[in-house]
CSV table of C-alpha atoms in Angstrom, one decimal:
chain,number,residue,atom,x,y,z
X,1,MET,CA,130.1,117.7,86.7
X,2,ARG,CA,127.5,120.5,85.7
X,3,LYS,CA,125.6,118.1,83.4
X,4,GLN,CA,125.5,115.4,86.2
X,5,SER,CA,124.0,118.2,88.6
X,6,SER,CA,121.5,119.1,86.0
X,7,TYR,CA,120.5,115.6,85.7
X,8,LEU,CA,120.1,115.1,89.3
X,9,LYS,CA,117.8,118.2,89.6
X,10,ILE,CA,115.6,116.9,86.7
X,11,SER,CA,115.5,113.5,88.3
X,12,LEU,CA,114.2,115.0,91.7
X,13,ILE,CA,111.7,117.2,89.9
X,14,VAL,CA,110.3,114.2,88.0
X,15,LEU,CA,109.9,112.3,91.1
X,16,CYS,CA,108.1,115.2,92.9
X,17,VAL,CA,105.8,115.4,90.0
X,18,ILE,CA,105.0,111.8,90.0
X,19,ALA,CA,104.3,111.7,93.6
X,20,LEU,CA,102.0,114.8,93.5
X,21,VAL,CA,100.1,113.3,90.6
X,22,THR,CA,99.7,110.1,92.4
X,23,LEU,CA,98.5,111.8,95.6
X,24,LEU,CA,96.2,114.2,93.8
X,25,CYS,CA,94.8,110.9,91.8
X,26,SER,CA,94.3,109.2,95.0
X,27,LEU,CA,92.3,111.8,96.5
X,28,GLY,CA,90.1,111.8,93.5
X,29,PHE,CA,89.5,108.2,93.7
X,30,TRP,CA,88.9,108.4,97.6
X,31,GLN,CA,86.2,111.0,96.8
X,32,LEU,CA,84.6,108.8,94.1
X,33,SER,CA,84.7,106.1,96.7
X,34,ARG,CA,82.9,108.4,99.2
X,35,ALA,CA,80.3,109.3,96.7
X,36,LYS,CA,79.6,105.5,96.0
X,37,GLU,CA,79.2,105.0,99.9
X,38,LYS,CA,76.8,108.0,100.2
X,39,GLU,CA,74.7,106.7,97.4
X,40,THR,CA,74.4,103.2,99.1
X,41,LEU,CA,73.6,104.9,102.4
X,42,LEU,CA,70.7,107.2,100.8
X,43,LYS,CA,69.5,104.3,99.1
X,44,GLN,CA,69.3,102.2,102.3
X,45,PHE,CA,67.6,105.1,104.0
X,46,GLN,CA,64.9,105.6,101.4
X,47,GLU,CA,64.3,101.8,101.2
X,48,ALA,CA,63.9,101.6,105.1
X,49,LYS,CA,61.4,104.5,105.0
X,50,THR,CA,59.0,102.3,102.9
X,51,GLN,CA,59.2,99.3,105.2
X,52,GLN,CA,56.9,98.5,108.3
X,53,VAL,CA,58.0,100.2,111.6
X,54,LEU,CA,59.8,97.7,113.8
X,55,PRO,CA,58.2,96.6,117.1
X,56,GLN,CA,59.7,97.2,120.3
X,57,ALA,CA,60.6,93.5,120.9
X,58,VAL,CA,63.1,93.4,117.9
X,59,LEU,CA,65.6,95.7,119.9
X,60,ILE,CA,65.7,93.4,122.8
X,61,GLN,CA,66.8,90.6,120.5
X,62,GLU,CA,70.4,90.0,119.0
X,63,ARG,CA,70.1,91.3,115.4
X,64,ASP,CA,72.6,92.4,112.8
X,65,PRO,CA,73.2,96.1,113.4
X,66,GLN,CA,73.8,96.6,109.5
X,67,ALA,CA,70.4,95.1,108.8
X,68,LEU,CA,68.6,97.3,111.4
X,69,ARG,CA,70.3,100.5,110.3
X,70,TYR,CA,67.8,103.4,109.3
X,71,GLN,CA,64.9,101.1,110.2
X,72,TRP,CA,62.0,103.0,111.9
X,73,VAL,CA,60.9,102.0,115.3
X,74,SER,CA,57.9,102.9,117.5
X,75,LEU,CA,58.8,102.6,121.3
X,76,GLN,CA,56.6,102.9,124.4
X,77,GLY,CA,58.4,103.4,127.7
X,78,HIS,CA,60.2,106.0,129.8
X,79,PHE,CA,63.4,107.9,129.6
X,80,ILE,CA,66.0,107.4,132.2
X,81,ASN,CA,66.5,111.2,132.7
X,82,GLU,CA,69.1,110.6,135.4
X,83,ARG,CA,71.4,108.9,133.2
X,84,THR,CA,71.5,111.6,130.4
X,85,ILE,CA,74.7,111.6,128.4
X,86,LEU,CA,76.1,114.7,126.6
X,87,LEU,CA,78.2,113.6,123.6
X,88,ASP,CA,80.8,116.2,123.1
X,89,ASN,CA,82.7,117.8,120.1
X,90,ILE,CA,79.3,118.0,118.0
X,91,THR,CA,79.1,121.1,115.6
X,92,ASN,CA,75.9,122.5,114.2
X,93,ASN,CA,76.1,125.3,111.6
X,94,GLY,CA,79.6,126.0,112.9
X,95,LEU,CA,78.6,126.2,116.6
X,96,PRO,CA,79.9,123.8,119.1
X,97,GLY,CA,77.6,121.7,121.3
X,98,TYR,CA,76.4,118.3,122.3
X,99,TYR,CA,74.1,115.6,121.4
X,100,VAL,CA,71.7,114.8,124.0
X,101,LEU,CA,71.5,110.9,124.4
X,102,VAL,CA,69.0,109.4,127.0
X,103,PRO,CA,68.4,105.9,127.8
X,104,PHE,CA,65.2,104.6,127.1
X,105,SER,CA,63.7,101.8,128.9
X,106,LEU,CA,62.8,98.9,126.6
X,107,ASP,CA,61.8,96.7,129.4
X,108,ALA,CA,63.0,96.0,133.0
X,109,ASP,CA,66.4,94.8,131.8
X,110,HIS,CA,67.2,96.6,128.4
X,111,ILE,CA,67.6,100.0,127.2
X,112,ILE,CA,68.6,101.9,124.1
X,113,LEU,CA,70.0,105.3,123.9
X,114,VAL,CA,67.8,107.9,122.0
X,115,ASN,CA,69.3,110.9,120.5
X,116,ARG,CA,67.0,113.8,121.4
X,117,GLY,CA,69.1,116.3,119.1
X,118,TRP,CA,71.7,118.9,119.5
X,119,VAL,CA,72.0,121.7,122.1
X,120,PRO,CA,74.7,124.5,122.1
X,121,LEU,CA,77.7,124.4,124.2
X,122,GLY,CA,76.6,127.4,126.3
X,123,LYS,CA,79.0,130.2,127.7
X,124,SER,CA,81.8,127.9,128.7
X,125,ARG,CA,82.5,124.3,129.0
X,126,GLN,CA,82.5,124.5,132.9
X,127,GLN,CA,78.8,125.1,132.6
X,128,ILE,CA,77.3,121.9,131.6
X,129,PRO,CA,73.7,122.1,130.1
X,130,VAL,CA,70.9,120.2,131.9
X,131,PRO,CA,68.3,119.2,129.1
X,132,GLU,CA,64.8,119.4,130.2
X,133,PRO,CA,63.7,115.9,131.3
X,134,VAL,CA,60.8,113.9,129.6
X,135,LYS,CA,58.6,112.5,132.5
X,136,GLY,CA,56.3,109.5,132.5
X,137,GLU,CA,55.4,106.9,129.8
X,138,VAL,CA,55.7,108.2,126.4
X,139,THR,CA,55.6,106.9,122.9
X,140,ILE,CA,58.3,107.9,120.5
X,141,GLU,CA,59.2,107.1,116.8
X,142,GLY,CA,62.7,107.4,115.1
X,143,TYR,CA,65.0,105.6,113.0
X,144,LEU,CA,68.1,103.4,114.0
X,145,ASP,CA,71.5,104.1,113.5
X,146,PHE,CA,75.0,103.2,114.6
X,147,ALA,CA,76.5,104.6,117.8
X,148,TYR,CA,78.9,107.6,117.0
X,149,ARG,CA,82.4,106.8,116.7
X,150,ASN,CA,85.4,109.0,116.6
X,151,PRO,CA,88.8,107.1,115.7
X,152,LEU,CA,90.8,110.2,116.8
X,153,ILE,CA,89.5,109.9,120.4
X,154,GLU,CA,90.8,107.4,122.6
X,155,GLN,CA,89.1,108.1,126.1
X,156,ALA,CA,85.5,108.2,126.6
X,157,LEU,CA,85.7,110.4,129.6
X,158,GLU,CA,87.9,113.6,130.4
X,159,THR,CA,88.1,112.6,134.1
X,160,ASP,CA,87.4,109.7,136.4
X,161,SER,CA,84.7,111.6,138.0
X,162,ILE,CA,81.1,110.6,137.2
X,163,GLN,CA,78.6,113.5,137.2
X,164,TRP,CA,75.3,113.6,135.5
X,165,PRO,CA,74.5,114.9,132.9
X,166,LEU,CA,77.8,112.9,131.9
X,167,ARG,CA,79.8,114.4,129.2
X,168,MET,CA,81.4,111.9,127.1
X,169,GLN,CA,84.1,112.2,124.2
X,170,LYS,CA,83.0,109.1,122.4
X,171,LEU,CA,80.3,106.5,123.2
X,172,ASP,CA,81.5,103.6,125.3
X,173,MET,CA,78.7,101.0,125.4
X,174,PRO,CA,80.3,98.8,127.9
X,175,LEU,CA,80.8,101.7,130.2
X,176,ILE,CA,77.3,102.9,129.7
X,177,GLU,CA,76.0,99.4,130.6
X,178,GLN,CA,78.2,99.3,133.7
X,179,LEU,CA,76.9,102.7,134.9
X,180,THR,CA,73.3,102.1,134.2
X,181,GLY,CA,73.2,98.4,135.2
X,182,LYS,CA,71.0,97.5,132.2
X,183,LYS,CA,71.9,95.7,128.8
X,184,THR,CA,72.3,98.4,126.3
X,185,ASN,CA,71.5,98.0,122.6
X,186,LYS,CA,74.3,98.8,120.2
X,187,MET,CA,72.1,101.1,118.0
X,188,LEU,CA,70.8,104.5,118.7
X,189,VAL,CA,67.4,105.7,118.0
X,190,ILE,CA,67.4,109.2,116.3
X,191,LEU,CA,64.3,110.8,117.7
X,192,GLN,CA,62.0,112.2,114.9
X,193,ASN,CA,58.6,114.2,114.8
X,194,SER,CA,58.6,114.7,118.7
X,195,ALA,CA,58.0,117.5,121.0
X,196,TYR,CA,60.8,115.9,123.2
X,197,ALA,CA,63.4,116.6,120.4
X,198,PHE,CA,65.9,119.3,120.3
X,199,GLU,CA,67.4,120.4,117.2
X,200,ALA,CA,67.5,117.2,115.1
X,201,PRO,CA,70.8,115.7,113.9
X,202,LYS,CA,71.2,115.8,110.1
X,203,ARG,CA,69.6,112.9,108.1
X,204,PRO,CA,71.7,111.1,105.5
X,205,GLN,CA,70.2,113.0,102.7
X,206,GLU,CA,71.0,116.2,104.5
X,207,ALA,CA,74.8,115.6,104.9
X,208,MET,CA,77.2,116.1,102.2
X,209,PRO,CA,75.5,114.7,98.8
X,210,PRO,CA,77.3,112.3,96.4
X,211,SER,CA,77.4,115.0,93.9
X,212,ARG,CA,79.6,117.1,96.1
X,213,HIS,CA,82.0,114.4,96.5
X,214,ARG,CA,82.1,113.8,92.9
X,215,GLY,CA,82.7,117.5,92.3
X,216,TYR,CA,85.6,117.4,94.7
X,217,ALA,CA,86.9,114.2,92.8
X,218,PHE,CA,86.9,116.3,89.5
X,219,GLN,CA,88.8,119.1,91.2
X,220,TRP,CA,91.7,116.6,92.4
X,221,PHE,CA,91.8,115.0,89.0
X,222,SER,CA,91.9,118.3,87.2
X,223,LEU,CA,94.6,119.4,89.4
X,224,ALA,CA,96.6,116.3,88.5
X,225,ALA,CA,96.1,116.9,84.7
X,226,LEU,CA,97.1,120.5,85.1
X,227,LEU,CA,100.3,119.5,86.9
X,228,VAL,CA,101.1,117.0,84.1
X,229,ILE,CA,100.5,119.5,81.3
X,230,LEU,CA,102.6,122.2,83.0
X,231,SER,CA,105.3,119.5,83.6
X,232,LEU,CA,105.3,118.6,80.0
X,233,LEU,CA,105.4,122.2,78.8
X,234,SER,CA,108.4,122.8,81.3
X,235,ALA,CA,110.2,119.9,79.9
X,236,TYR,CA,109.7,120.8,76.4
X,237,HIS,CA,111.0,124.4,77.1
X,238,PHE,CA,114.0,123.1,78.9
X,239,LYS,CA,114.8,120.8,76.2
X,240,GLY,CA,114.5,123.6,73.7
X,241,LYS,CA,116.6,125.8,75.8
X,242,ALA,CA,119.4,123.0,76.2
X,243,LYS,CA,119.4,122.4,72.6
X,244,HIS,CA,119.8,126.1,71.5
X,245,GLU,CA,122.6,126.5,74.3
X,246,HIS,CA,124.4,123.3,72.7
X,247,THR,CA,124.2,124.6,69.2
X,248,SER,CA,125.4,128.1,70.1
Protein backbone atom coordinates (compact mmCIF):
# COMPACT_ATOMS: atom_id res chain seq x y z
CA MET A 1 0.00 0.00 0.00
CA ARG A 2 2.84 2.34 0.92
CA LYS A 3 4.64 1.48 -2.33
CA GLN A 4 1.49 2.21 -4.34
CA SER A 5 1.05 5.60 -2.62
CA SER A 6 4.67 6.50 -3.32
CA TYR A 7 4.26 5.54 -6.98
CA LEU A 8 1.15 7.73 -7.23
CA LYS A 9 2.99 10.74 -5.78
CA ILE A 10 5.87 10.29 -8.20
CA SER A 11 3.46 10.04 -11.13
CA LEU A 12 1.73 13.27 -10.10
CA ILE A 13 5.07 15.06 -9.75
CA VAL A 14 6.19 13.85 -13.19
CA LEU A 15 2.94 15.03 -14.77
CA CYS A 16 3.27 18.44 -13.10
CA VAL A 17 6.85 18.79 -14.31
CA ILE A 18 5.87 17.84 -17.87
CA ALA A 19 2.99 20.34 -17.80
CA LEU A 20 5.20 23.15 -16.49
CA VAL A 21 7.98 22.46 -18.98
CA THR A 22 5.43 22.41 -21.81
CA LEU A 23 3.98 25.73 -20.61
CA LEU A 24 7.40 27.39 -20.28
CA CYS A 25 8.48 26.19 -23.73
CA SER A 26 5.20 27.41 -25.22
CA LEU A 27 5.81 30.86 -23.74
CA GLY A 28 9.32 30.82 -25.16
CA PHE A 29 8.14 29.93 -28.66
CA TRP A 30 5.40 32.57 -28.40
CA GLN A 31 8.02 35.23 -27.63
CA LEU A 32 10.09 34.08 -30.61
CA SER A 33 6.98 34.38 -32.77
CA ARG A 34 6.39 37.91 -31.46
CA ALA A 35 10.00 38.80 -32.26
CA LYS A 36 9.53 37.63 -35.84
CA GLU A 37 6.31 39.65 -36.14
CA LYS A 38 8.05 42.77 -34.84
CA GLU A 39 10.90 42.31 -37.32
CA THR A 40 8.37 42.08 -40.15
CA LEU A 41 6.58 45.25 -38.98
CA LEU A 42 9.85 47.17 -38.64
CA LYS A 43 10.91 46.11 -42.12
CA GLN A 44 7.53 47.17 -43.51
CA PHE A 45 7.75 50.53 -41.72
CA GLN A 46 11.26 51.24 -43.01
CA GLU A 47 10.37 50.23 -46.57
CA ALA A 48 7.29 52.47 -46.52
CA LYS A 49 9.44 55.47 -45.58
CA THR A 50 11.43 55.11 -48.80
CA GLN A 51 8.33 55.09 -51.03
CA GLN A 52 6.49 58.06 -52.44
CA VAL A 53 3.93 59.86 -50.31
CA LEU A 54 0.44 58.65 -51.23
CA PRO A 55 -1.98 61.17 -52.75
CA GLN A 56 -5.18 61.99 -50.95
CA ALA A 57 -7.34 60.36 -53.62
CA VAL A 58 -6.01 56.91 -52.65
CA LEU A 59 -7.81 57.10 -49.31
CA ILE A 60 -11.17 57.52 -51.01
CA GLN A 61 -10.71 54.33 -53.01
CA GLU A 62 -11.19 50.80 -51.69
CA ARG A 63 -7.69 49.48 -51.01
CA ASP A 64 -6.22 46.55 -49.08
CA PRO A 65 -5.49 47.94 -45.58
CA GLN A 66 -2.48 45.65 -45.18
CA ALA A 67 -0.87 47.12 -48.30
CA LEU A 68 -1.47 50.66 -47.02
CA ARG A 69 -0.08 50.13 -43.53
CA TYR A 70 2.78 52.55 -42.66
CA GLN A 71 2.47 54.33 -46.01
CA TRP A 72 3.00 58.08 -45.66
CA VAL A 73 0.28 60.46 -46.80
CA SER A 74 -0.07 64.20 -47.29
CA LEU A 75 -3.61 65.51 -46.83
CA GLN A 76 -5.22 68.87 -47.43
CA GLY A 77 -8.55 69.71 -45.87
CA HIS A 78 -10.01 70.52 -42.48
CA PHE A 79 -10.56 68.80 -39.16
CA ILE A 80 -14.12 68.18 -38.04
CA ASN A 81 -13.34 69.28 -34.49
CA GLU A 82 -16.92 69.01 -33.23
CA ARG A 83 -16.70 65.22 -33.71
CA THR A 84 -13.50 64.65 -31.74
CA ILE A 85 -13.11 61.18 -30.24
CA LEU A 86 -11.11 60.39 -27.10
CA LEU A 87 -9.91 56.77 -27.20
CA ASP A 88 -9.81 55.59 -23.60
CA ASN A 89 -7.40 53.33 -21.70
CA ILE A 90 -4.20 54.61 -23.32
CA THR A 91 -1.15 54.80 -21.06
CA ASN A 92 1.99 56.82 -21.70
CA ASN A 93 5.00 56.32 -19.42
CA GLY A 94 2.68 54.73 -16.90
CA LEU A 95 0.17 57.61 -16.93
CA PRO A 96 -3.48 57.08 -18.00
CA GLY A 97 -4.92 59.16 -20.79
CA TYR A 98 -6.50 59.25 -24.23
CA TYR A 99 -5.61 59.28 -27.89
CA VAL A 100 -7.19 62.31 -29.57
CA LEU A 101 -8.78 61.11 -32.81
CA VAL A 102 -10.30 63.78 -35.02
CA PRO A 103 -12.15 63.19 -38.32
CA PHE A 104 -10.39 64.84 -41.27
CA SER A 105 -12.38 65.71 -44.38
CA LEU A 106 -11.06 64.04 -47.53
CA ASP A 107 -13.93 65.37 -49.64
CA ALA A 108 -17.60 66.15 -49.13
CA ASP A 109 -18.49 62.52 -48.37
CA HIS A 110 -15.33 60.86 -47.02
CA ILE A 111 -13.33 61.24 -43.82
CA ILE A 112 -10.40 59.57 -42.11
CA LEU A 113 -9.56 59.65 -38.41
CA VAL A 114 -6.33 61.45 -37.55
CA ASN A 115 -4.51 60.56 -34.34
CA ARG A 116 -3.29 63.90 -33.01
CA GLY A 117 -1.51 62.16 -30.14
CA TRP A 118 -1.88 61.47 -26.44
CA VAL A 119 -3.32 63.68 -23.71
CA PRO A 120 -3.40 62.89 -19.97
CA LEU A 121 -6.53 61.80 -18.17
CA GLY A 122 -6.68 64.81 -15.87
CA LYS A 123 -7.80 65.01 -12.26
CA SER A 124 -10.73 62.61 -12.70
CA ARG A 125 -12.68 60.66 -15.31
CA GLN A 126 -15.60 63.01 -14.79
CA GLN A 127 -13.59 65.87 -16.31
CA ILE A 128 -13.24 65.01 -19.98
CA PRO A 129 -10.47 67.04 -21.65
CA VAL A 130 -11.41 69.28 -24.55
CA PRO A 131 -8.46 69.36 -27.00
CA GLU A 132 -7.65 72.64 -28.71
CA PRO A 133 -9.29 72.60 -32.17
CA VAL A 134 -7.46 73.04 -35.46
CA LYS A 135 -9.31 75.65 -37.50
CA GLY A 136 -9.45 76.24 -41.23
CA GLU A 137 -7.87 74.51 -44.21
CA VAL A 138 -4.60 72.79 -43.33
CA THR A 139 -2.05 70.43 -44.83
CA ILE A 140 -0.95 67.53 -42.65
CA GLU A 141 1.43 64.60 -42.99
CA GLY A 142 1.55 61.25 -41.28
CA TYR A 143 1.59 57.53 -41.84
CA LEU A 144 -1.30 55.08 -42.04
CA ASP A 145 -1.98 52.40 -39.48
CA PHE A 146 -4.77 50.04 -38.51
CA ALA A 147 -7.57 51.21 -36.25
CA TYR A 148 -6.86 50.36 -32.63
CA ARG A 149 -8.48 47.17 -31.39
CA ASN A 150 -8.86 45.73 -27.91
CA PRO A 151 -10.34 42.21 -27.95
CA LEU A 152 -10.95 42.40 -24.19
CA ILE A 153 -13.41 45.29 -24.58
CA GLU A 154 -16.86 44.54 -25.97
CA GLN A 155 -18.69 47.86 -25.82
CA ALA A 156 -17.44 50.94 -27.66
CA LEU A 157 -19.30 53.34 -25.38
CA GLU A 158 -19.70 53.38 -21.61
CA THR A 159 -23.22 54.82 -21.85
CA ASP A 160 -25.85 55.40 -24.53
CA SER A 161 -25.44 59.16 -24.13
CA ILE A 162 -23.56 60.87 -26.97
CA GLN A 163 -21.56 63.88 -25.80
CA TRP A 164 -18.65 65.49 -27.60
CA PRO A 165 -15.75 65.03 -27.27
CA LEU A 166 -16.90 61.42 -27.34
CA ARG A 167 -15.07 59.00 -25.06
CA MET A 168 -14.82 55.56 -26.66
CA GLN A 169 -13.46 52.36 -25.16
CA LYS A 170 -12.66 50.97 -28.60
CA LEU A 171 -13.11 52.24 -32.13
CA ASP A 172 -16.39 51.28 -33.76
CA MET A 173 -16.15 52.42 -37.39
CA PRO A 174 -19.82 51.73 -38.29
CA LEU A 175 -20.88 53.78 -35.27
CA ILE A 176 -18.51 56.60 -36.26
CA GLU A 177 -19.96 56.60 -39.78
CA GLN A 178 -23.44 56.79 -38.29
CA LEU A 179 -22.53 59.69 -35.99
CA THR A 180 -20.65 61.70 -38.63
CA GLY A 181 -22.86 60.85 -41.59
CA LYS A 182 -19.77 60.29 -43.75
CA LYS A 183 -17.93 57.31 -45.21
CA THR A 184 -15.05 56.60 -42.83
CA ASN A 185 -11.76 55.09 -43.97
CA LYS A 186 -10.80 51.96 -42.02
CA MET A 187 -7.25 53.23 -41.48
CA LEU A 188 -5.92 55.95 -39.18
CA VAL A 189 -3.47 58.71 -39.97
CA ILE A 190 -0.79 58.98 -37.28
CA LEU A 191 0.02 62.69 -37.37
CA GLN A 192 3.72 63.48 -37.65
CA ASN A 193 5.91 66.59 -37.64
CA SER A 194 2.98 68.89 -36.99
CA ALA A 195 2.20 71.82 -34.74
CA TYR A 196 -1.28 70.30 -34.38
CA ALA A 197 0.02 67.15 -32.69
CA PHE A 198 0.00 66.39 -29.00
CA GLU A 199 2.45 63.89 -27.55
CA ALA A 200 3.01 61.49 -30.44
CA PRO A 201 2.13 57.79 -30.27
CA LYS A 202 5.08 55.45 -30.28
CA ARG A 203 6.28 54.42 -33.70
CA PRO A 204 6.82 50.70 -34.34
CA GLN A 205 10.58 51.00 -33.81
CA GLU A 206 9.98 52.71 -30.46
CA ALA A 207 7.82 49.90 -29.08
CA MET A 208 9.26 46.70 -27.59
CA PRO A 209 12.07 45.66 -29.99
CA PRO A 210 12.50 42.11 -31.30
CA SER A 211 15.64 41.68 -29.19
CA ARG A 212 13.62 42.06 -25.99
CA HIS A 213 11.17 39.38 -27.12
CA ARG A 214 14.12 37.07 -27.80
CA GLY A 215 15.47 37.90 -24.35
CA TYR A 216 12.16 36.90 -22.79
CA ALA A 217 12.17 33.71 -24.86
CA PHE A 218 15.64 32.86 -23.52
CA GLN A 219 14.37 33.34 -19.97
CA TRP A 220 11.41 31.00 -20.49
CA PHE A 221 13.58 28.33 -22.12
CA SER A 222 16.16 28.69 -19.33
CA LEU A 223 13.47 28.16 -16.70
CA ALA A 224 12.26 25.07 -18.55
CA ALA A 225 15.80 23.68 -18.72
CA LEU A 226 16.38 24.44 -15.04
CA LEU A 227 13.17 22.66 -14.09
CA VAL A 228 14.22 19.58 -16.08
CA ILE A 229 17.67 19.54 -14.46
CA LEU A 230 16.25 19.93 -10.95
CA SER A 231 13.73 17.19 -11.65
CA LEU A 232 16.44 14.81 -12.85
CA LEU A 233 18.61 15.56 -9.81
CA SER A 234 15.65 15.00 -7.51
CA ALA A 235 14.83 11.72 -9.25
CA TYR A 236 18.45 10.58 -8.95
CA HIS A 237 18.49 11.50 -5.26
CA PHE A 238 15.17 9.73 -4.65
CA LYS A 239 16.35 6.61 -6.47
CA GLY A 240 19.57 6.53 -4.43
CA LYS A 241 17.66 6.99 -1.19
CA ALA A 242 15.19 4.23 -2.09
CA LYS A 243 18.03 1.86 -2.97
CA HIS A 244 19.75 2.59 0.34
CA GLU A 245 16.56 1.91 2.31
CA HIS A 246 16.03 -1.32 0.38
CA THR A 247 19.50 -2.68 1.18
CA SER A 248 19.49 -1.61 4.85
